[in-house]
PDB file of C-alpha atoms in Angstrom:
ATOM      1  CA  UNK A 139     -16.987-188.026   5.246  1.00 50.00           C
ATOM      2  CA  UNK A 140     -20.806-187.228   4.613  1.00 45.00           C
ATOM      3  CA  UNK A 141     -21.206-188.069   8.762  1.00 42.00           C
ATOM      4  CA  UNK A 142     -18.298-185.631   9.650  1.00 42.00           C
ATOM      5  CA  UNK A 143     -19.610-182.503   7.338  1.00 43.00           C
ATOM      6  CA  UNK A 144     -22.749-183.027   9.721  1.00 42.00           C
ATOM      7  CA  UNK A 145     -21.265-183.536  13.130  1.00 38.00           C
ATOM      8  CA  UNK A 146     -19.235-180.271  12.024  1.00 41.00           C
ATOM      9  CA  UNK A 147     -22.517-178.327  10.788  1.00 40.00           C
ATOM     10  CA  UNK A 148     -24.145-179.027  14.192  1.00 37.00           C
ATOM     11  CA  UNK A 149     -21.010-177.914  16.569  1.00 34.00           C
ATOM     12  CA  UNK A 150     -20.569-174.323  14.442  1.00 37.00           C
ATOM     13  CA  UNK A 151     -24.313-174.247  14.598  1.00 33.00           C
ATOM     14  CA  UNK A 152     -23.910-174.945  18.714  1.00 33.00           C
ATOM     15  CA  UNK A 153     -21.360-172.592  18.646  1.00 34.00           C
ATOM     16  CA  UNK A 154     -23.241-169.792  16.869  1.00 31.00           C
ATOM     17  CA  UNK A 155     -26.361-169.848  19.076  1.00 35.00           C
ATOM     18  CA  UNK A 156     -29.160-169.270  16.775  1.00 40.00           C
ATOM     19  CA  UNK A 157     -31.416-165.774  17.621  1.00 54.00           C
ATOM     20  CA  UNK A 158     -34.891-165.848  19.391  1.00 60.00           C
ATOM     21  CA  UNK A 159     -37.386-165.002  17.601  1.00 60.00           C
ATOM     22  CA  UNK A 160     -38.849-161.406  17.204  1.00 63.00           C
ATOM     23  CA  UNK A 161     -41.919-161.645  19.485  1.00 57.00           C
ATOM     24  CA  UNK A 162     -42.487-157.725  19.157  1.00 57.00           C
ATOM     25  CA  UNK A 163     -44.103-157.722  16.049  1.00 60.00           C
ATOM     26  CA  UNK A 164     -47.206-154.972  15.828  1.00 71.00           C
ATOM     27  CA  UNK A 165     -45.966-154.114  19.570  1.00 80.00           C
ATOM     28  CA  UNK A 166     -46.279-150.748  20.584  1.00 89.00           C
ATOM     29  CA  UNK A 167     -43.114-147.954  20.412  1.00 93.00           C
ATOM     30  CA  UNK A 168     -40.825-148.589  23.802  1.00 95.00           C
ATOM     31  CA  UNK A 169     -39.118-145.786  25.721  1.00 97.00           C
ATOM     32  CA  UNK A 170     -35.715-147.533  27.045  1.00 97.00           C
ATOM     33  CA  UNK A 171     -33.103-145.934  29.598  1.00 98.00           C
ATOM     34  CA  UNK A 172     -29.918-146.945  29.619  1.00 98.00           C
ATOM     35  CA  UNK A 173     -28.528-146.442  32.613  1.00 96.00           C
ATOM     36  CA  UNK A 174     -24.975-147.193  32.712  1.00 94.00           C
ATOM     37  CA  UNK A 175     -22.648-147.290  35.728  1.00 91.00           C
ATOM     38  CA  UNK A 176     -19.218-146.631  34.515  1.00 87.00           C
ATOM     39  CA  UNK A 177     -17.406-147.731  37.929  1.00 85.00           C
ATOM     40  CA  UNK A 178     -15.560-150.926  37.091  1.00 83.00           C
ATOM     41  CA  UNK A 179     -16.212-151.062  33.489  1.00 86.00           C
ATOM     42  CA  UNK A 180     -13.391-152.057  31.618  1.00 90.00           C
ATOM     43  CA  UNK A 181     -12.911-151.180  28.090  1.00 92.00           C
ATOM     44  CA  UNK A 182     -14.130-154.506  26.735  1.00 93.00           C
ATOM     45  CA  UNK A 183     -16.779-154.459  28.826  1.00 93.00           C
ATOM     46  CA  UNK A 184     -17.707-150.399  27.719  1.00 93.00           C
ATOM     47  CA  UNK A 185     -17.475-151.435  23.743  1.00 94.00           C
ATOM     48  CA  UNK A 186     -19.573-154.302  23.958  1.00 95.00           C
ATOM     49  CA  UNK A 187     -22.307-152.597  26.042  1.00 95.00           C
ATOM     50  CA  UNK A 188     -21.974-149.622  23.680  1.00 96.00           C
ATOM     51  CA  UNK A 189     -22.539-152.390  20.499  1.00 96.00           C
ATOM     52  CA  UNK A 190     -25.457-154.054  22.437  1.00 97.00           C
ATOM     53  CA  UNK A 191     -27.435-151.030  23.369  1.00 97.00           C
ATOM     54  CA  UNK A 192     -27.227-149.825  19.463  1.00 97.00           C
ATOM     55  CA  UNK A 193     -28.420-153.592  18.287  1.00 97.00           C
ATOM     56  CA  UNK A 194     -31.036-153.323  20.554  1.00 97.00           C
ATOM     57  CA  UNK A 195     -32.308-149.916  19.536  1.00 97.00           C
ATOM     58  CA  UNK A 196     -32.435-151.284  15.963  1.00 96.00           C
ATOM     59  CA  UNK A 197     -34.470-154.414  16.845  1.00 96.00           C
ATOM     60  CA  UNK A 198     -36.926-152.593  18.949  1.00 95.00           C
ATOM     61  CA  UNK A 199     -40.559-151.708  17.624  1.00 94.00           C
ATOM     62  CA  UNK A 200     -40.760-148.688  15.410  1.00 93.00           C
ATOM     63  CA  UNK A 201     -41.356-145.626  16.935  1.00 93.00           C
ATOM     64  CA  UNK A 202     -39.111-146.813  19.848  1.00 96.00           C
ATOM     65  CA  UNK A 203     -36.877-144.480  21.619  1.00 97.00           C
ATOM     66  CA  UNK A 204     -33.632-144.390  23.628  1.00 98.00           C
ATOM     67  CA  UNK A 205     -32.469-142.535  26.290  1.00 98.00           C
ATOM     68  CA  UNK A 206     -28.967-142.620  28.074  1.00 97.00           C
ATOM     69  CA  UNK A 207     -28.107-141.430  31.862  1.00 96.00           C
ATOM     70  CA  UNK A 208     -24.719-141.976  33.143  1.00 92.00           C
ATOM     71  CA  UNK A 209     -23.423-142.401  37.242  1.00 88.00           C
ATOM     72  CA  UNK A 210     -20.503-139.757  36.459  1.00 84.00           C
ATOM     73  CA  UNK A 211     -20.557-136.694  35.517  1.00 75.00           C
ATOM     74  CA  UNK A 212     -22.289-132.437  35.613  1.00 74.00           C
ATOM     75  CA  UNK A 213     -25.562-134.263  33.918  1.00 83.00           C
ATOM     76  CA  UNK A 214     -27.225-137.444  34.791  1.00 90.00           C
ATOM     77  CA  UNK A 215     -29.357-137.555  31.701  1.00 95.00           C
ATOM     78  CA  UNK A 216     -26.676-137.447  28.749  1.00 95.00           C
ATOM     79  CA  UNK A 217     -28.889-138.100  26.190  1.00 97.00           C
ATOM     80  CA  UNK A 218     -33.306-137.420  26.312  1.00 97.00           C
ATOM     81  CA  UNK A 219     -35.394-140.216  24.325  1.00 97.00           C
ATOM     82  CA  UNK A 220     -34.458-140.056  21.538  1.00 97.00           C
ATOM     83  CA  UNK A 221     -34.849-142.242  18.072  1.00 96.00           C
ATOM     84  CA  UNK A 222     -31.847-141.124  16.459  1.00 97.00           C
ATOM     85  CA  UNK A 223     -29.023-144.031  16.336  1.00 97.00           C
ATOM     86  CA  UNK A 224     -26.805-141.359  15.452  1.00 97.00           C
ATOM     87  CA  UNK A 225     -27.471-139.003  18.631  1.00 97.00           C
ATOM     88  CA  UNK A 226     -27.842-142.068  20.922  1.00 97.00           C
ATOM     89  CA  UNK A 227     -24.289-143.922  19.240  1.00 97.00           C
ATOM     90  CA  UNK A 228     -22.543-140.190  19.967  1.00 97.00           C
ATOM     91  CA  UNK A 229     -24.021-140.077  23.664  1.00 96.00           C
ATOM     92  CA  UNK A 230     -22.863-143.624  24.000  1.00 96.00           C
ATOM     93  CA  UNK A 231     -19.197-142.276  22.948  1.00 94.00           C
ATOM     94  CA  UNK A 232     -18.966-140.022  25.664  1.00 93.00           C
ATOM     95  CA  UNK A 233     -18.831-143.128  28.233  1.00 92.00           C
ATOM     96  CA  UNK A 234     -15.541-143.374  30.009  1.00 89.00           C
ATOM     97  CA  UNK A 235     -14.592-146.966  31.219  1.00 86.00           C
ATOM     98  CA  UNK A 236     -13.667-147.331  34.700  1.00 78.00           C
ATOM     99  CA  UNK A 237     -14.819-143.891  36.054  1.00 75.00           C
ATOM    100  CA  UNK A 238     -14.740-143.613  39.695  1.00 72.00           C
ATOM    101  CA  UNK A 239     -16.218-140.782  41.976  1.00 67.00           C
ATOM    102  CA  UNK A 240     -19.660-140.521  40.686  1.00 74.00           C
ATOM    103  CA  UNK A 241     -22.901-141.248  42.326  1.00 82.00           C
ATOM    104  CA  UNK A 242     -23.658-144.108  44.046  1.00 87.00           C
ATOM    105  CA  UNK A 243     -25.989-146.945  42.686  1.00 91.00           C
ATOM    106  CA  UNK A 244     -29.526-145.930  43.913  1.00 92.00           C
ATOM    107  CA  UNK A 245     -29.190-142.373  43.432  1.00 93.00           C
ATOM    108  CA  UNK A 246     -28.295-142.763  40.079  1.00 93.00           C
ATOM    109  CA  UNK A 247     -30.332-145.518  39.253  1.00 95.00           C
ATOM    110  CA  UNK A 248     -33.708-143.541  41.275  1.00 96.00           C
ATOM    111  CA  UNK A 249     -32.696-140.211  38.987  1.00 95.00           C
ATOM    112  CA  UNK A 250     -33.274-142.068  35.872  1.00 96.00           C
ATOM    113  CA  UNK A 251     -36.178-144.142  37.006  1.00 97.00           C
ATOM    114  CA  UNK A 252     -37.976-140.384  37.911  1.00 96.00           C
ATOM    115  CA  UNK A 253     -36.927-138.749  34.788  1.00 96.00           C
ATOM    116  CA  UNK A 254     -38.196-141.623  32.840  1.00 96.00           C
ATOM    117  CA  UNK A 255     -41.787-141.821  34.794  1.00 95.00           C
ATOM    118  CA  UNK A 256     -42.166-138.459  33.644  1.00 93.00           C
ATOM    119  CA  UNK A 257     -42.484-139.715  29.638  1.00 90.00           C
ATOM    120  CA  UNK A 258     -45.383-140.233  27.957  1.00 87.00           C
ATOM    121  CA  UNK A 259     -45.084-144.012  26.810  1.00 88.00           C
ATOM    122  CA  UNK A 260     -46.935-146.787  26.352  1.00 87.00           C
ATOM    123  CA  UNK A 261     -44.031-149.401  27.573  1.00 93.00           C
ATOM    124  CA  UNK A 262     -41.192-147.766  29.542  1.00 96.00           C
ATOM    125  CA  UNK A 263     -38.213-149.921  30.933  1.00 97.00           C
ATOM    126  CA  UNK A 264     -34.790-149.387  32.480  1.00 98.00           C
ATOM    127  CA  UNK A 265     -31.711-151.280  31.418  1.00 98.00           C
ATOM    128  CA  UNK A 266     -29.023-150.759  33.587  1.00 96.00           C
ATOM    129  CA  UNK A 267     -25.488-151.866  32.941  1.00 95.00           C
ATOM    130  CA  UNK A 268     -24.019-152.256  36.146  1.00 92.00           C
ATOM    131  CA  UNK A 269     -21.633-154.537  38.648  1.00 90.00           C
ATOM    132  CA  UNK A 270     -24.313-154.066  41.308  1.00 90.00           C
ATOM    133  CA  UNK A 271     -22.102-152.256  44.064  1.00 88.00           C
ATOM    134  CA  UNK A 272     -24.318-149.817  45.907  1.00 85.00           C
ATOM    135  CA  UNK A 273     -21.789-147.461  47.247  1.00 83.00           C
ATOM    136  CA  UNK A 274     -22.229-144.655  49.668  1.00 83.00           C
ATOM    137  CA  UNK A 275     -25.097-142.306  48.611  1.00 85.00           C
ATOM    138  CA  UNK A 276     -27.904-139.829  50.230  1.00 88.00           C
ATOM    139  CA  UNK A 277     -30.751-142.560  48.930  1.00 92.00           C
ATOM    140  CA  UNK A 278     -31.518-145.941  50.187  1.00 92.00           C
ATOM    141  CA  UNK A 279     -31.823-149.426  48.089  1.00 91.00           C
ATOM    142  CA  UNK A 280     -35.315-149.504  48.833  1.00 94.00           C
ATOM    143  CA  UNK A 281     -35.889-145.932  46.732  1.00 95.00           C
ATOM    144  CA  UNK A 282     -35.576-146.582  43.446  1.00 95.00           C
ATOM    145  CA  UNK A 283     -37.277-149.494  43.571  1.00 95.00           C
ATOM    146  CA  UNK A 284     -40.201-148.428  45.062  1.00 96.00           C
ATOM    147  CA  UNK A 285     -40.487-145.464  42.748  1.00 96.00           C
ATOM    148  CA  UNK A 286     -40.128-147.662  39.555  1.00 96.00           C
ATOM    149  CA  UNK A 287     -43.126-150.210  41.207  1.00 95.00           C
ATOM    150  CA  UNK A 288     -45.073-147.349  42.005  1.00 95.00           C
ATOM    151  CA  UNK A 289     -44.908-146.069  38.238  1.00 95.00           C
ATOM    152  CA  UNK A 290     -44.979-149.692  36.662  1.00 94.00           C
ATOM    153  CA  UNK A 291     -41.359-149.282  35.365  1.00 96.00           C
ATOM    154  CA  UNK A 292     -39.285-152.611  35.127  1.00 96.00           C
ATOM    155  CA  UNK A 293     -35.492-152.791  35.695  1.00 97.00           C
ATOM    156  CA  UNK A 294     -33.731-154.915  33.153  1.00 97.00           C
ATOM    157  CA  UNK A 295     -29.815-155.545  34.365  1.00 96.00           C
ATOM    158  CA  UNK A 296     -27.049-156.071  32.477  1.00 95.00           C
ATOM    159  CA  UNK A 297     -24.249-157.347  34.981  1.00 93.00           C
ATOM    160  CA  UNK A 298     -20.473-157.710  34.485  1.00 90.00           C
ATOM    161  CA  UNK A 299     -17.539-157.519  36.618  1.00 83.00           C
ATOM    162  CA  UNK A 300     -17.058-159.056  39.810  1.00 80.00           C
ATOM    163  CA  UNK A 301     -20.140-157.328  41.805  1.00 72.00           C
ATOM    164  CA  UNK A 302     -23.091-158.399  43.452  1.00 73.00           C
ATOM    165  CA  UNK A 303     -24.969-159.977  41.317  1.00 85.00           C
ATOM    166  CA  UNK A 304     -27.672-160.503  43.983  1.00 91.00           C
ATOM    167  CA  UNK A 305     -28.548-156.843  43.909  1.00 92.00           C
ATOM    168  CA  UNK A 306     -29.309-156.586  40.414  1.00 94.00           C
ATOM    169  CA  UNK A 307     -31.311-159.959  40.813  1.00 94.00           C
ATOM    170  CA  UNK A 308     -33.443-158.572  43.123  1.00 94.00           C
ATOM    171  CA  UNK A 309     -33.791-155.023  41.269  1.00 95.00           C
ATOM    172  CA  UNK A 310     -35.289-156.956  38.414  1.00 96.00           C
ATOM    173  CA  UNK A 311     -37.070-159.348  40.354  1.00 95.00           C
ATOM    174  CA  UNK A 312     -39.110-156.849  42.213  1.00 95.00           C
ATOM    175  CA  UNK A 313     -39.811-154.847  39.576  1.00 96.00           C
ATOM    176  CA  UNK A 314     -41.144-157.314  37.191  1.00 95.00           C
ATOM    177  CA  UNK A 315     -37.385-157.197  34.942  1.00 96.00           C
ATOM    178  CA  UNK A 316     -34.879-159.538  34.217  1.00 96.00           C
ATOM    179  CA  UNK A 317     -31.167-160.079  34.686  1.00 95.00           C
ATOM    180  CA  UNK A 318     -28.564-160.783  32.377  1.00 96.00           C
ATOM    181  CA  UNK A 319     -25.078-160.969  32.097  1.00 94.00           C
ATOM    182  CA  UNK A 320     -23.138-158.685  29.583  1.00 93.00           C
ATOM    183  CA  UNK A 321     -20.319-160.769  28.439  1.00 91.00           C
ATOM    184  CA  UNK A 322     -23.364-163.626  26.925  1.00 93.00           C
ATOM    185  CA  UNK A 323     -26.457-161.384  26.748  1.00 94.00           C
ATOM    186  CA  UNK A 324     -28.526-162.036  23.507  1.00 95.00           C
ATOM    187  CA  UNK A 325     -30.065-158.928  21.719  1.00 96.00           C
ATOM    188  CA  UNK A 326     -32.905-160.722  20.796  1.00 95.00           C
ATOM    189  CA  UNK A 327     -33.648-161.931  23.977  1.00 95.00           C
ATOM    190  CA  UNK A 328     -33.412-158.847  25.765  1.00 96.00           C
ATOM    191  CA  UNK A 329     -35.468-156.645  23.003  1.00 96.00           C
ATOM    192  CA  UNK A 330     -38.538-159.718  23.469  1.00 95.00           C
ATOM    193  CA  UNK A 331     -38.408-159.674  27.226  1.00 95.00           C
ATOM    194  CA  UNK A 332     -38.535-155.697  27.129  1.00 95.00           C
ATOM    195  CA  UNK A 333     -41.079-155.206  24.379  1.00 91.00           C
ATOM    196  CA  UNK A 334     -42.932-157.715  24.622  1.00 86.00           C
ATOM    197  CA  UNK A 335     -44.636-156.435  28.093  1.00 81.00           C
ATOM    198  CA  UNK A 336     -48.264-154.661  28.146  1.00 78.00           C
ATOM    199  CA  UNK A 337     -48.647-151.653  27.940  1.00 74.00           C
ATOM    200  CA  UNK A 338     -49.238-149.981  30.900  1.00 66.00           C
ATOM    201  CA  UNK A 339     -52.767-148.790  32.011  1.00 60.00           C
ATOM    202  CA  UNK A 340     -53.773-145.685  31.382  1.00 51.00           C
ATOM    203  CA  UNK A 341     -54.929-143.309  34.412  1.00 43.00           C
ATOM    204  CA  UNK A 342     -57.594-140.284  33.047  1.00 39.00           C
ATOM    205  CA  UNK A 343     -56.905-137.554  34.994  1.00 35.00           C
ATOM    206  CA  UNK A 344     -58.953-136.308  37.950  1.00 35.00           C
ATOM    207  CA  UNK A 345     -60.567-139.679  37.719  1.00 34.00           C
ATOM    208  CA  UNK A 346     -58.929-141.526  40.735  1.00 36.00           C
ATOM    209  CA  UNK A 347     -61.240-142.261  44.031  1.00 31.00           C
ATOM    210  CA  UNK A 348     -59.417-139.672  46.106  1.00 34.00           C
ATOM    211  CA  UNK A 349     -60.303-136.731  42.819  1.00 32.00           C
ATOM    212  CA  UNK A 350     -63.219-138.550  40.709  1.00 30.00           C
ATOM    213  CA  UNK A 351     -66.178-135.401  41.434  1.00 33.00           C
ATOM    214  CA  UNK A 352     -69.801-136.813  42.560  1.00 31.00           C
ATOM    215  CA  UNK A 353     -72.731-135.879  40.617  1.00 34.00           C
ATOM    216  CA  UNK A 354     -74.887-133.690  42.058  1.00 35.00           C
ATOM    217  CA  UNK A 355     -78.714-134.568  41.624  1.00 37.00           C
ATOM    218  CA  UNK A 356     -80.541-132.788  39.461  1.00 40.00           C
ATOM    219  CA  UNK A 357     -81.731-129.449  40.683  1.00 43.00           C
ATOM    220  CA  UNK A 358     -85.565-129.681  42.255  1.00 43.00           C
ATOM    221  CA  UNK A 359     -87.648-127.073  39.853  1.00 45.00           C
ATOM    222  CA  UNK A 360     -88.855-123.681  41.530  1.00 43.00           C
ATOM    223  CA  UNK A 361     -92.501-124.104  41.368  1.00 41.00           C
ATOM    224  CA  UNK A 362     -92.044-127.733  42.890  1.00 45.00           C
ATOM    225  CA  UNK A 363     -92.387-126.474  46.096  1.00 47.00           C
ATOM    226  CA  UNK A 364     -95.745-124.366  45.575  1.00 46.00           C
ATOM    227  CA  UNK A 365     -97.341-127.542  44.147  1.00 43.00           C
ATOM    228  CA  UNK A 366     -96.776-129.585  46.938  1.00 48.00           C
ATOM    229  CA  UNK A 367     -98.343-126.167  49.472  1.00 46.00           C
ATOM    230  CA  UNK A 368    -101.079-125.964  47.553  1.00 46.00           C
ATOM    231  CA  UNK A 369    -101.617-129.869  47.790  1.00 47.00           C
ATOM    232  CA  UNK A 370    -101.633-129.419  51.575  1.00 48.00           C
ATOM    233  CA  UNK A 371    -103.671-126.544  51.931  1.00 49.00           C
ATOM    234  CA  UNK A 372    -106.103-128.499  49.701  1.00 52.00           C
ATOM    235  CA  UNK A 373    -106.651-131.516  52.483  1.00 42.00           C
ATOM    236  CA  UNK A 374    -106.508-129.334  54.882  1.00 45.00           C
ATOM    237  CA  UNK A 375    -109.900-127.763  53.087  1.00 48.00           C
ATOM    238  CA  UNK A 376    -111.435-130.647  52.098  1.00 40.00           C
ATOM    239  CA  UNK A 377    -111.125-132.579  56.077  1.00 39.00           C
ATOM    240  CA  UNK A 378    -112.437-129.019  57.754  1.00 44.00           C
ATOM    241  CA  UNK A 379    -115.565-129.531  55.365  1.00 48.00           C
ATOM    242  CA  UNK A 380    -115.730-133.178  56.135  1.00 39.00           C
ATOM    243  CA  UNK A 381    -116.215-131.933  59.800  1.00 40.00           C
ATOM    244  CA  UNK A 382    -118.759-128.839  59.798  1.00 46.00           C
ATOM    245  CA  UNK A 383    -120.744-131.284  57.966  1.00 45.00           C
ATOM    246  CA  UNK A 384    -120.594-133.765  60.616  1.00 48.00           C
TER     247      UNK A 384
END
């Protein structure tokens, strides 16, 4: 009896999974888009996104903020950073499953990625929830990704459905993210791979090589330039004697 209470204890604890731990601890505040791609999300799929991204806003440093941009739609930011669970769960109530017609995957995804570049953060990432079908748009694959690299922004993917899973590979790969799938993704793991990144390095302004201003050398005084007359015209006096003497 005692050996099957344990064999049990060990399958439900299998079964469970047990939570990594918080690696975020005295990590600075994080700046998070969701960007979620409503085309072929079913309504499982929409309620369990809409639980994770609210568990991982609660798990994330303090200070940390989350911002929402949706595919379909008049706006592609729904919601601005923001560290209100409230105004981020209402935002995330708005999402329709299954929506069709809206923009295709880089446009969307190179919208958020420019909006978010423009925050002042120490850690910014994107998470997009997406199947990874590009569709027909006015922007290439190659845009967003090169303006997240450019800015230091990584693309975390959350995949479902039957899409290309190979595209949101490579989105995270490139950018320095990480790819998960919805239906088994861990909060825990996706709040340590997201905050636990440095923070990126901090550019001063007008500083760069193309800007940075060269010193000028100090200015030569006024009177330097009688001294050094009067030194000549000195010599000069001094060899003319040497030679009426001679």
């Amino acid at each position: 009896a005692l050996l099957l209470t344990m064999l049990t204890a060990r399958v439900g604890s299998a079964q469970v999974g047990v939570a990594a731990p918080d690696e975020t601890q005295d990590r600075p505040p994080v700046v998070v888009a969701a960007a979620v791609d409503e085309a072929g999300l079913t309504l499982a799929d929409l309620q369990r996104a809409e639980s994770l991204l609210l568990a991982l806003l609660d798990s994330l440093p303090p200070r940390s903020q989350m911002m929402l941009s949706r595919f379909t739609g008049d706006r592609r930011i729904a919601l601005p950073p923001s560290s209100d669970r409230s105004q981020v769960a209402e935002a995330l109530s708005q999402l329709r499953a299954g929506t069709s017609g809206g923009a295709a995957l880089a446009d969307g995804l190179f919208d958020t990625i420019r909006y978010l570049a423009g925050r002042d953060a120490d850690v910014r990432a994107v998470l997009l929830v997406s199947t990874g079908r590009l569709g027909e748009g006015d922007l290439q694959f190659e845009d967003p990704l090169k303006e997240a690299t450019s800015n230091g922004i990584p693309i975390f993917t959350l995949a479902f459905g039957q899409g290309d899973g190979k595209v949101l590979r490579r989105l995270s790969k490139v950018t320095g993210g990480e790819s998960f799938r919805l239906e088994v993704a861990e909060v825990s793991l996706i709040r340590n791979a997201i905050a636990s990144r440095p923070p990126a390095p901090q550019v001063a302004k007008n500083q760069d090589a193309d800007t940075a201003e060269v010193a000028s050398p100090p200015a030569e005084p006024r009177w330097a330039g009688s001294i050094g007359l009067l030194a000549a015209a000195g010599v000069f006096i001094v060899l003319a004697g040497f030679l009426l003497l001679g």
